Each structure stands twice: as structure tokens, then as C-alpha cells.
CSV table of C-alpha atoms in Angstrom, one decimal:
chain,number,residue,atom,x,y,z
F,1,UNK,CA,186.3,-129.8,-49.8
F,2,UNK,CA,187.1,-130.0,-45.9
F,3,UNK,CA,184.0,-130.9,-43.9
F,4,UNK,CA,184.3,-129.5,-40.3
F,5,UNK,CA,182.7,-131.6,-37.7
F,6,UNK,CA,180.1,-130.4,-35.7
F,7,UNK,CA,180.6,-128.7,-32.0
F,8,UNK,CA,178.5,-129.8,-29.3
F,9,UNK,CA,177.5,-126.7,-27.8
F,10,UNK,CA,174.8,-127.9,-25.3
F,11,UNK,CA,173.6,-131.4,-23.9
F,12,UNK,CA,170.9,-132.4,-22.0
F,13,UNK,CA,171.8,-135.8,-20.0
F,14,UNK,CA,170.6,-138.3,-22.2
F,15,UNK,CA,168.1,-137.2,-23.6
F,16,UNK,CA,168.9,-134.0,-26.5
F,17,UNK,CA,172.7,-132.6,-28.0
F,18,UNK,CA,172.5,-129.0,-29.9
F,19,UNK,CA,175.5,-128.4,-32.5
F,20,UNK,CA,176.8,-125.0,-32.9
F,21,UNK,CA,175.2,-125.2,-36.7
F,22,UNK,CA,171.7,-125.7,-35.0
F,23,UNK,CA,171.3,-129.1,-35.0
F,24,UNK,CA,169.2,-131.3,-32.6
F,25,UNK,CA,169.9,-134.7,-31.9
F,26,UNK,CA,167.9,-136.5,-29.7
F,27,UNK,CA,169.2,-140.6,-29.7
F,28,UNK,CA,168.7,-141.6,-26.5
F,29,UNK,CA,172.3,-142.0,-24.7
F,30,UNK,CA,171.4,-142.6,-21.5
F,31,UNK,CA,171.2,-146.6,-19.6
F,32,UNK,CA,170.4,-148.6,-23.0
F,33,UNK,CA,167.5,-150.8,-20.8
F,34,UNK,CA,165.5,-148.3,-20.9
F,35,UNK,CA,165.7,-147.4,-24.4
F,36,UNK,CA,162.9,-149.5,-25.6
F,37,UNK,CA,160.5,-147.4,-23.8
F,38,UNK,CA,161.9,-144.1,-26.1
F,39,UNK,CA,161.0,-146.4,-29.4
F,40,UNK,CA,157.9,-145.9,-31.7
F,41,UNK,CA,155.0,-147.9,-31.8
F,42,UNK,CA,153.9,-148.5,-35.3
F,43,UNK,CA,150.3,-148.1,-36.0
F,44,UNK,CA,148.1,-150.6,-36.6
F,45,UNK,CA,144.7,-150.7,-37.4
F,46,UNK,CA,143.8,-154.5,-36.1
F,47,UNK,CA,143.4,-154.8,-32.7
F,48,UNK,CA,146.0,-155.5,-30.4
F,49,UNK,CA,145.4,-156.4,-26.9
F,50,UNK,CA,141.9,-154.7,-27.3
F,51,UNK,CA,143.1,-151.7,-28.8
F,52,UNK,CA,144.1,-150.2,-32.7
F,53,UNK,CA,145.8,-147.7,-33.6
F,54,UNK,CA,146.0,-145.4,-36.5
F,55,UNK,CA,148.2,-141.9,-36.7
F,56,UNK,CA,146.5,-139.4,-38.7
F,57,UNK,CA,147.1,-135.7,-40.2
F,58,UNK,CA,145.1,-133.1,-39.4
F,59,UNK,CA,146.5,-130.5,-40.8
F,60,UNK,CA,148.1,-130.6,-44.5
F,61,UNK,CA,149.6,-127.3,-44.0
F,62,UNK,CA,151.3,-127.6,-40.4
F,63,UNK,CA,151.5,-130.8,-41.2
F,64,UNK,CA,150.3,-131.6,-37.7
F,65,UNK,CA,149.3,-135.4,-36.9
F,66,UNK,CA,147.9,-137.3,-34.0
F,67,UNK,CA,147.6,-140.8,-33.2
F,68,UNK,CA,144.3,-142.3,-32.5
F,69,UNK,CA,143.8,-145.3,-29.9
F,70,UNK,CA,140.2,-147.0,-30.4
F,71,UNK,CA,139.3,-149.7,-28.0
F,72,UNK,CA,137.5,-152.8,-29.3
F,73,UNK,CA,133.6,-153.1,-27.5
F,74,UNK,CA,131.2,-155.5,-27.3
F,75,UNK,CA,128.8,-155.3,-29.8
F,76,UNK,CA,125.9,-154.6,-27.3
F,77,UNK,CA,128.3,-151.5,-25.5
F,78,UNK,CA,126.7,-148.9,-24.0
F,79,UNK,CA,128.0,-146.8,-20.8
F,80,UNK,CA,126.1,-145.9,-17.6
F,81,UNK,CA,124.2,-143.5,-19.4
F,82,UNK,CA,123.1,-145.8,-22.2
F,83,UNK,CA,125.5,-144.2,-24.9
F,84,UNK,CA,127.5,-146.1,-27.0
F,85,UNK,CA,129.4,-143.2,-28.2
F,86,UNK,CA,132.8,-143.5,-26.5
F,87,UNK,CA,134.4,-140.4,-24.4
F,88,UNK,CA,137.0,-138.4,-26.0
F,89,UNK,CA,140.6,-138.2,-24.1
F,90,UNK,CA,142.8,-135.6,-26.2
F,91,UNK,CA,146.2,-136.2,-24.7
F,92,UNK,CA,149.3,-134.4,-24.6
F,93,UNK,CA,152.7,-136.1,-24.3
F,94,UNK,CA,155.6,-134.4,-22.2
F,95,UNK,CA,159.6,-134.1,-22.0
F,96,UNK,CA,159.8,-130.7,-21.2
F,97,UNK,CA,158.3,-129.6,-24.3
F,98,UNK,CA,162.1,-130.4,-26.0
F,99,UNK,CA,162.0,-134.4,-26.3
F,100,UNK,CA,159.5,-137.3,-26.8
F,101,UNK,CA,156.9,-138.3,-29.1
F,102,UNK,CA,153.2,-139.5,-28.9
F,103,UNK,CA,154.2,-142.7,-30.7
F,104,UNK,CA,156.8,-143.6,-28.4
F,105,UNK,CA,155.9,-146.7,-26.4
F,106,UNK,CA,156.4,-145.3,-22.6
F,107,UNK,CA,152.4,-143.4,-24.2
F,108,UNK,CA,151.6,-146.4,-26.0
F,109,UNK,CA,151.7,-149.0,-22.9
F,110,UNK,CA,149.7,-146.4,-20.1
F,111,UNK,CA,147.3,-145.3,-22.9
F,112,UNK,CA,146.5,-147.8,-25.0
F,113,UNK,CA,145.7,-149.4,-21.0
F,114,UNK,CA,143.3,-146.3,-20.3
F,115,UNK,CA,141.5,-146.7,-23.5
F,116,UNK,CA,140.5,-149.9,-23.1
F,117,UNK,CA,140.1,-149.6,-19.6
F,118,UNK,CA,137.8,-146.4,-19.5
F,119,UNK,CA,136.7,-146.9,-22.4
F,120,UNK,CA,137.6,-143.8,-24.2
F,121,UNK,CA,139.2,-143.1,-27.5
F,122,UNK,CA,142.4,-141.2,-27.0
F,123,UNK,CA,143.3,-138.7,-29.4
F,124,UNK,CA,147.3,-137.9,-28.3
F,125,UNK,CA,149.1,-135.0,-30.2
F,126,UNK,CA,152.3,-135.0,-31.7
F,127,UNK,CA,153.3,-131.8,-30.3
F,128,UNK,CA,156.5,-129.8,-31.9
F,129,UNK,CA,159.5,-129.4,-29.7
F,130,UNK,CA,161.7,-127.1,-28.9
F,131,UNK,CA,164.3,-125.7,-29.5
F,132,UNK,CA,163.3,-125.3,-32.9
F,133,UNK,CA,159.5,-124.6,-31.9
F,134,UNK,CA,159.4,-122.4,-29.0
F,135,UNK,CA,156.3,-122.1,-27.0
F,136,UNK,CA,153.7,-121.1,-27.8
F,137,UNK,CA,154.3,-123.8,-30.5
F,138,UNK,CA,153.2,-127.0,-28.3
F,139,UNK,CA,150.4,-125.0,-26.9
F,140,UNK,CA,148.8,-123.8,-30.4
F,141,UNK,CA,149.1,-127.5,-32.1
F,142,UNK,CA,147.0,-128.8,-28.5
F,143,UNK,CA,144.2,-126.3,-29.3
F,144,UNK,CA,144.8,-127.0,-33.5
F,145,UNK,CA,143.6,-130.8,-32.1
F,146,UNK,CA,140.6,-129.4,-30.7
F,147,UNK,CA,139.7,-127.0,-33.2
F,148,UNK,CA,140.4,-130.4,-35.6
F,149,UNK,CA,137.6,-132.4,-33.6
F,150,UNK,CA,135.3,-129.6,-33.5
F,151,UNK,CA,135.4,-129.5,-37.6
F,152,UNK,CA,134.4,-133.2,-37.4
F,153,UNK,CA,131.6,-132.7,-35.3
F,154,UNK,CA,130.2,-130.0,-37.3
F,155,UNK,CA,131.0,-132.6,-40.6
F,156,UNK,CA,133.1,-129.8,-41.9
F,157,UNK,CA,136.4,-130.7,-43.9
F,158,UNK,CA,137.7,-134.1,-43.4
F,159,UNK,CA,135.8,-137.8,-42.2
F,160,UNK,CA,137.5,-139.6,-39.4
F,161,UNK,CA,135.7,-142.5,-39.1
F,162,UNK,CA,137.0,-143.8,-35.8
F,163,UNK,CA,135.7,-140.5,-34.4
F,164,UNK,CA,132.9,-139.6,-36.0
F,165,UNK,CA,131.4,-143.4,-36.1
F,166,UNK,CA,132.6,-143.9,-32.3
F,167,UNK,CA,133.2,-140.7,-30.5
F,168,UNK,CA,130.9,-138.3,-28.2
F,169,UNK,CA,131.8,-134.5,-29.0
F,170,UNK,CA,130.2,-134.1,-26.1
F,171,UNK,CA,133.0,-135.4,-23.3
F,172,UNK,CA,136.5,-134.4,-24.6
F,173,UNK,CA,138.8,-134.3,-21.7
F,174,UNK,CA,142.5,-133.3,-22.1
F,175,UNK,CA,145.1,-135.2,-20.7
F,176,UNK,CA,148.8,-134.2,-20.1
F,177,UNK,CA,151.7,-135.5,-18.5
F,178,UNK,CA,154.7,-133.4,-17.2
F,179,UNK,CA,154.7,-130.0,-19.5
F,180,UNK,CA,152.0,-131.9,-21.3
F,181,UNK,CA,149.9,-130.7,-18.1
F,182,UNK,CA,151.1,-127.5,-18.9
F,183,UNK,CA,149.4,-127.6,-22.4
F,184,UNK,CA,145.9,-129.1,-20.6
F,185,UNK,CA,145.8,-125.7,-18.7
F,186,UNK,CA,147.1,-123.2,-21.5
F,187,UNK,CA,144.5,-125.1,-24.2
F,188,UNK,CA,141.3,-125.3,-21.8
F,189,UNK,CA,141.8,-121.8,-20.8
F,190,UNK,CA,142.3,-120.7,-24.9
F,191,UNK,CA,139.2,-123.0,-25.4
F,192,UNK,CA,136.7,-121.0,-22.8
F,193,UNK,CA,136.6,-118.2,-24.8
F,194,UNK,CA,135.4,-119.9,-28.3
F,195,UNK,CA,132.6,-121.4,-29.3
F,196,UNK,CA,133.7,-125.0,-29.8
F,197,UNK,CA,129.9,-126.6,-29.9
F,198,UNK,CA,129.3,-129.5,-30.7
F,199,UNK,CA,132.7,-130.0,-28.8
F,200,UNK,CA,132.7,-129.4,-25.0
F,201,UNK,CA,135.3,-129.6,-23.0
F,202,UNK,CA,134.0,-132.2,-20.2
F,203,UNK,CA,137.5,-131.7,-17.6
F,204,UNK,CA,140.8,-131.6,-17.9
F,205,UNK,CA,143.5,-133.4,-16.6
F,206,UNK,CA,146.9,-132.4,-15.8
F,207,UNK,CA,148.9,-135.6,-14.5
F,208,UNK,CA,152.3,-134.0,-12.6
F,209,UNK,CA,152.2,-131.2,-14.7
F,210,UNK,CA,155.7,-128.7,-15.1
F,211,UNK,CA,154.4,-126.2,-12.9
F,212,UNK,CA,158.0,-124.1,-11.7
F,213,UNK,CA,159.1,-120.7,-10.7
F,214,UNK,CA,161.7,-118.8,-10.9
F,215,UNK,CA,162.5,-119.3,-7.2
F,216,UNK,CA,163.4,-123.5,-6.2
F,217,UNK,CA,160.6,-124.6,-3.8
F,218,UNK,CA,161.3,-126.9,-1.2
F,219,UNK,CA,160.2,-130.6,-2.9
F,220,UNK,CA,162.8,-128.9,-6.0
F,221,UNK,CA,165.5,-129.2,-3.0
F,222,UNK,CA,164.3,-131.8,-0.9
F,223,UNK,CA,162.5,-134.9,-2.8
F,224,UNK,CA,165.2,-137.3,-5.0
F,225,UNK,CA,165.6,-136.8,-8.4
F,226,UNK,CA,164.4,-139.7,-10.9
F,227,UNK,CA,165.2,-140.7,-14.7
F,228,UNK,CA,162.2,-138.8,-15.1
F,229,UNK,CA,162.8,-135.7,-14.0
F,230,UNK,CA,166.7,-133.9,-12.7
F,231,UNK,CA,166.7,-130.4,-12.0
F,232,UNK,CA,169.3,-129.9,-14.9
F,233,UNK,CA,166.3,-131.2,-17.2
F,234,UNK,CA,163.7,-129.1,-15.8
F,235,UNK,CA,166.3,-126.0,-16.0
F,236,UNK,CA,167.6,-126.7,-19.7
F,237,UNK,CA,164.7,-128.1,-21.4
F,238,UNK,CA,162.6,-124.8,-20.3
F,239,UNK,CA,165.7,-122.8,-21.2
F,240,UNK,CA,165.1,-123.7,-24.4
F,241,UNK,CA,161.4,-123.6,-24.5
F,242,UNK,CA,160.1,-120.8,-23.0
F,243,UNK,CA,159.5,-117.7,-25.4
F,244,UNK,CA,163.2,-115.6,-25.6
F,245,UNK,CA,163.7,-113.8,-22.4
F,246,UNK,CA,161.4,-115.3,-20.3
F,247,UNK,CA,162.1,-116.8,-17.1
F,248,UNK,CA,159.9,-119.7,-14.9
F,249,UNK,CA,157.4,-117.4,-13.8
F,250,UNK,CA,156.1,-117.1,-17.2
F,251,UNK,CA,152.6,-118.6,-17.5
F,252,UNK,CA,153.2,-121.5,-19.3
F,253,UNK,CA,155.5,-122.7,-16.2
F,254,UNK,CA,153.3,-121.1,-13.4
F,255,UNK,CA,149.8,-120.4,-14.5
F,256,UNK,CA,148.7,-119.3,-11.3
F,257,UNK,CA,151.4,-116.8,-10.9
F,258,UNK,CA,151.7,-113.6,-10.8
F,259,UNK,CA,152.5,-112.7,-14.6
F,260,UNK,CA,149.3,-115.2,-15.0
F,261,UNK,CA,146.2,-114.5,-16.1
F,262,UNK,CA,143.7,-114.1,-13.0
F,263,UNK,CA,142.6,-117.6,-12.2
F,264,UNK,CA,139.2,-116.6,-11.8
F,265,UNK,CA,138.8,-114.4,-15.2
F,266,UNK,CA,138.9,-118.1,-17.1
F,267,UNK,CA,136.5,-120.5,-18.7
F,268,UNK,CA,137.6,-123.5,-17.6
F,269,UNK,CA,136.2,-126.7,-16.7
F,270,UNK,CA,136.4,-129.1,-13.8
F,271,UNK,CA,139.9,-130.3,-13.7
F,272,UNK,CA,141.5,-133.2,-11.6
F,273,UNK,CA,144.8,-132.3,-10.8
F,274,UNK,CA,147.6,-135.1,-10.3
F,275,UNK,CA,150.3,-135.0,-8.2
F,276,UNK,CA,152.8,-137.8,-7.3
F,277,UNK,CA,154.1,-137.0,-3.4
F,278,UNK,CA,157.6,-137.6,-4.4
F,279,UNK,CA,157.5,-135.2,-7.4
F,280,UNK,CA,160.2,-132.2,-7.5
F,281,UNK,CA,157.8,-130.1,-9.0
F,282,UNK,CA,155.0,-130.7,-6.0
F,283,UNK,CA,154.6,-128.0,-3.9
F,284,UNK,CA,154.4,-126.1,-7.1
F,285,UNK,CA,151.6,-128.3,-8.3
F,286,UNK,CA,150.1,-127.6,-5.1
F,287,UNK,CA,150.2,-123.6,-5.2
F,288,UNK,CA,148.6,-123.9,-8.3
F,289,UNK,CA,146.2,-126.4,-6.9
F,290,UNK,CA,145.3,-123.8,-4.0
F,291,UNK,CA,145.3,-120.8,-6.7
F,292,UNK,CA,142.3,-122.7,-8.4
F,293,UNK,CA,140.5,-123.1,-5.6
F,294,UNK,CA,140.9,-119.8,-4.1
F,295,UNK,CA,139.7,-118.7,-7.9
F,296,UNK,CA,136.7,-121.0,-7.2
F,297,UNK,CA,137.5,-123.4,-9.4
F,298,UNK,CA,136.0,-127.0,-9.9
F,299,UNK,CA,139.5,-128.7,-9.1
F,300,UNK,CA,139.9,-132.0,-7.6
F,301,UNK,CA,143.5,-133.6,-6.1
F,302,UNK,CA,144.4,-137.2,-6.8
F,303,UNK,CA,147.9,-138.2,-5.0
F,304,UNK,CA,150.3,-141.0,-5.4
F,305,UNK,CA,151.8,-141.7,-2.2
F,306,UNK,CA,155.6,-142.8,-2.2
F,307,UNK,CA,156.1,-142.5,-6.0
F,308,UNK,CA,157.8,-139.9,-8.3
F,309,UNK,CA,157.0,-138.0,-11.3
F,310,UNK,CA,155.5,-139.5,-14.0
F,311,UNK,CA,156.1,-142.9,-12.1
F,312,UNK,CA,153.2,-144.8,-14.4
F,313,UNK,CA,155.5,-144.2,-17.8
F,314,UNK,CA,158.3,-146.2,-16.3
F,315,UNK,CA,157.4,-149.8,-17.8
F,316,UNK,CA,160.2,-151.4,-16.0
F,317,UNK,CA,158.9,-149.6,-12.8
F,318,UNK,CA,155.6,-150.6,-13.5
F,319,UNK,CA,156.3,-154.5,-13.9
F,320,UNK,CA,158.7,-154.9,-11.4
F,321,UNK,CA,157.9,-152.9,-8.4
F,322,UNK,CA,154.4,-154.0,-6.9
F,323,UNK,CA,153.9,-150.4,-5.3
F,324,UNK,CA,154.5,-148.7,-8.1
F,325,UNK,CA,152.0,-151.2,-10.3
F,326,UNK,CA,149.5,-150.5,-7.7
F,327,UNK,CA,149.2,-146.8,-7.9
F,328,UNK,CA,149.2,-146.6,-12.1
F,329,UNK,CA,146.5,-149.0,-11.0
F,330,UNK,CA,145.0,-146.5,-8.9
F,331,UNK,CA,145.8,-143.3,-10.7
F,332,UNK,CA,143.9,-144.8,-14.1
F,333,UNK,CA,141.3,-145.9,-11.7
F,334,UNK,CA,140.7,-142.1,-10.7
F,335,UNK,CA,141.1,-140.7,-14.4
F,336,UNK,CA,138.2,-143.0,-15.3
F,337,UNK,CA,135.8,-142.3,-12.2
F,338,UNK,CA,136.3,-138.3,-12.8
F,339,UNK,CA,135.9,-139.2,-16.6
F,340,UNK,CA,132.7,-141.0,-15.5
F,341,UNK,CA,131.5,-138.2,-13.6
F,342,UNK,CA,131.4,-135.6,-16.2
């Protein structure tokens, strides 16, 4: 029997190869330091640095599972409001909803850091990828998370201890990064029109989120690409994301577009809005950031002066170049003070 070898019919630099019999492989090619930060963390329930960690299935069916960060308190704890119930920070990873994991360790260093830092427990989803989960595939298993917490607080169906001993149902925040910040928009605004009690949804928190059109801005053509973030990522990865036939003006990539919802027909809840000044995807962050406020939302802007996107998940960045240490510093610093506020 002659086995024919696989065609590569598409590659994203580095990061994702498609064969012509459907195949995905995505073993990071790219510079081999920075591999390390593309590995999984192994869970582990002792602490660690402050912090354990346990991955957990939500749903049998789906088979969907998040990983659960719980920070280690003082036995005396209690926050500013004399709670010791913990916030809740559901988090969604991103790589262009094609590539990356919520175990990998560029999430595990930044969040393990803003769980203990907060402190919070972070719920972080192990979103499905495309190509072979189109949206809305990412988007339904970020709302399946919150429907999942919203069944513990109500004691229906499975005991989560962590949660259910530890967490307030009350201030769930969701957290995304890149076209995870997509997800925080899509699942806040599916969220406003259920009934989610004893969950609410306290803010949400889209940290340089994959906001595009079909039209290149100016940062697109203008600011330096990064390892993060090339145009020929941004362009392939939604290529094979978005829904068949769609192009960037969908509203998954530009939410406050025209094919958009109205801004000011949703439930959502105040939002902080992240933006890194050397982002390609900036001044589209920033129409969007004007769309919610011209909707009359409860937005707020945090920028990173003279860093790029998703900067703070660069762990080599992060320990060797002093600015770029100083504003993760500074952008977990304003996570927890909006997380404090609400």
C-alpha cells in the first residue's frame, strides 16, 4: 500500500500548516527561544508562587474544560468591602481564534500574576480553534463558561469547590486578549439579554482586542509589526475564522460597525478598554472605543505608551526590557483598580 505524503496547502508563519487532507498542525516553527512560552503548564493543585491550579470539564458533552487559578490568602482575608469571597475573572485566550491554548505558559505567567495580585480567581477557557471550529465556535464556549458558573451559583449540576467555597457570583469580569477581546464583547453582549442571577457580570475587559475592517487603517500601515501580531496573521487566521463568506466587517471583527448590532440596543456592562499605542489594530480599537461612547456606554481607556500588542505575554520582553516590565506593571495595576471599582 503506497502512502502519499501530505501537501501543505496553507501556512501561517510559525504558528499553524493546513494539509490538503484537512489537517492542522500547529508545532511552533518559528525562533526556538521563544518556544517555551507556546508550552503547557501542567496543573497543579499545591501552591506555587501563591497560586494553584487545576483544569476542569464543564461540559461532558462538548467536552469543554477550563483551567482554574486560585490564589492562596491569609487566613484573616477580606477585601475593602469586608468580603472574603474572591472576584471572578473569566478569561479568554487569543491567537486569532486559530492557535494557542489557555494552558500555555505565555497565560500562565501574566495570570497566575493577576490572580494573586488582585486577588481574583481566574476562570480562563479553553476556547476551540479554527479552522476546524469556525466562529461562532469560540464565542458560544465563552458564554457556555458563564452559563457553567451560573449553574454553580444556583447549586445546580456539578460542585466546584474552588468556586463555590471561594468565589463571589456577584463580580465576574471577562478578560480577553487579542480575538480573546473579541469574545469579551460578543459574550457580554449575548449575556445582557439572560437572566444569569446569581451571576452578574461586573465589567468586561478587552485587552488589545482584534478589532479590523475590511478597509487597512492607518496604525495597520504605519505602526511595526511584532511576533505578536503581522498583518499576514491578522489576514489568514480571520480567513479562516470568520463564518464562510464573511469578510472583516463582520461583527465579530468590528463590533461597532456597520453590519453590527446598534451599540446602544445592548446590555452591557462597564468595560475598560485596552489599547497598546503601538498596536496595528489601534485606531480600530479606538473607533470602537468612540462607538461605545457615542452609544453611551460605561467605557473606560487604559493605554500603553511605546509598547505593542499584547506586549505583557512576551516573557522575554517582560524580564529584559525595563519599559516593557513597567507597563505589564501598570496595565495589571489598572485591571485591578477597575476590578476594585465594580
Amino acid at each position: 500500500m503506497v502512502h502519499q505524503k501530505k501537501k501543505l496547502v496553507e501556512e501561517v508563519s510559525g504558528w499553524l500548516r493546513i494539509h490538503d487532507d484537512g489537517s492542522v498542525d500547529r508545532t511552533w516553527t518559528g525562533p526556538p527561544e521563544v518556544k517555551f512560552m507556546a508550552e503547557p503548564v501542567p496543573p497543579h493543585e499545591e501552591f506555587k508562587e501563591g497560586v494553584a491550579v487545576r483544569d476542569v470539564t464543564v461540559d461532558e458533552k462538548s467536552g469543554l474544560k477550563v483551567r482554574i487559578y486560585l490564589p492562596q490568602l491569609e487566613p484573616d482575608y477580606t477585601d475593602n468591602n469586608n468580603h472574603n469571597k474572591l472576584p471572578i475573572i473569566v478569561h479568554f485566550h487569543g491567537g486569532g481564534f486559530c492557535v494557542t491554548q489557555a494552558d500555555w505558559y505565555m497565560y500562565y505567567h501574566i495570570y497566575s500574576r493577576l490572580a494573586r495580585s488582585a486577588p481574583a480567581i481566574v476562570v480562563s477557557v479553553y476556547l476551540r480553534l479554527a479552522p476546524e471550529h469556525r466562529l461562532p465556535a469560540a464565542m458560544d464556549d465563552g458564554f457556555s463558561a458563564v452559563v457553567w458558573l451560573r449553574s454553580l451559583g444556583r447549586g445546580q449540576g456539578s460542585y466546584e469547590p474552588w468556586l463555590d467555597n471561594y468565589g463571589d457570583f456577584n463580580r465576574v469580569f471577562l478578560v480577553g486578549d487579542s480575538s480573546g477581546g473579541n469574545v469579551v464583547h460578543q459574550v457580554a453582549a449575548r449575556a445582557g439579554l439572560v437572566d444569569l442571577s446569581p451571576v452578574r457580570l461586573a465589567g468586561g475587559i478587552p485587552i488589545h482586542p482584534g478589532f479590523v475592517r475590511s478597509v487597512r487603517s492607518k496604525s495597520e500601515m504605519e505602526q511595526p509589526e511584532s511576533p505578536f501580531l503581522t498583518l499576514d496573521m491578522v489576514d489568514s487566521f480571520l480567513k479562516l475564522a470568520l463564518p464562510e463568506g464573511c469578510n472583516k466587517d463582520h461583527p465579530f471583527t468590528r463590533p461597532g460597525g456597520h453590519a453590527a448590532p446598534p451599540l446602544d440596543g445592548l446590555n452591557l456592562p462597564p468595560f475598560l478598554l485596552c489599547v497598546a499605542e503601538s498596536d496595528l489594530m489601534r485606531d480600530t480599537q479606538m473607533e470602537y472605543c468612540e462607538a461605545m461612547k457615542e452609544a453611551s456606554k460605561d467605557l473606560e481607556l487604559l493605554i500603553s505608551p511605546g509598547v505593542g500588542h499584547s506586549f505583557y505575554l512576551n516573557k522575554i520582553a517582560v524580564d529584559m526590557d525595563p519599559h516593557t516590565a513597567a507597563q505589564t506593571t501598570a496595565l495589571i495595576d489598572g485591571i485591578i483598580e477597575f476590578i476594585k471599582k465594580h
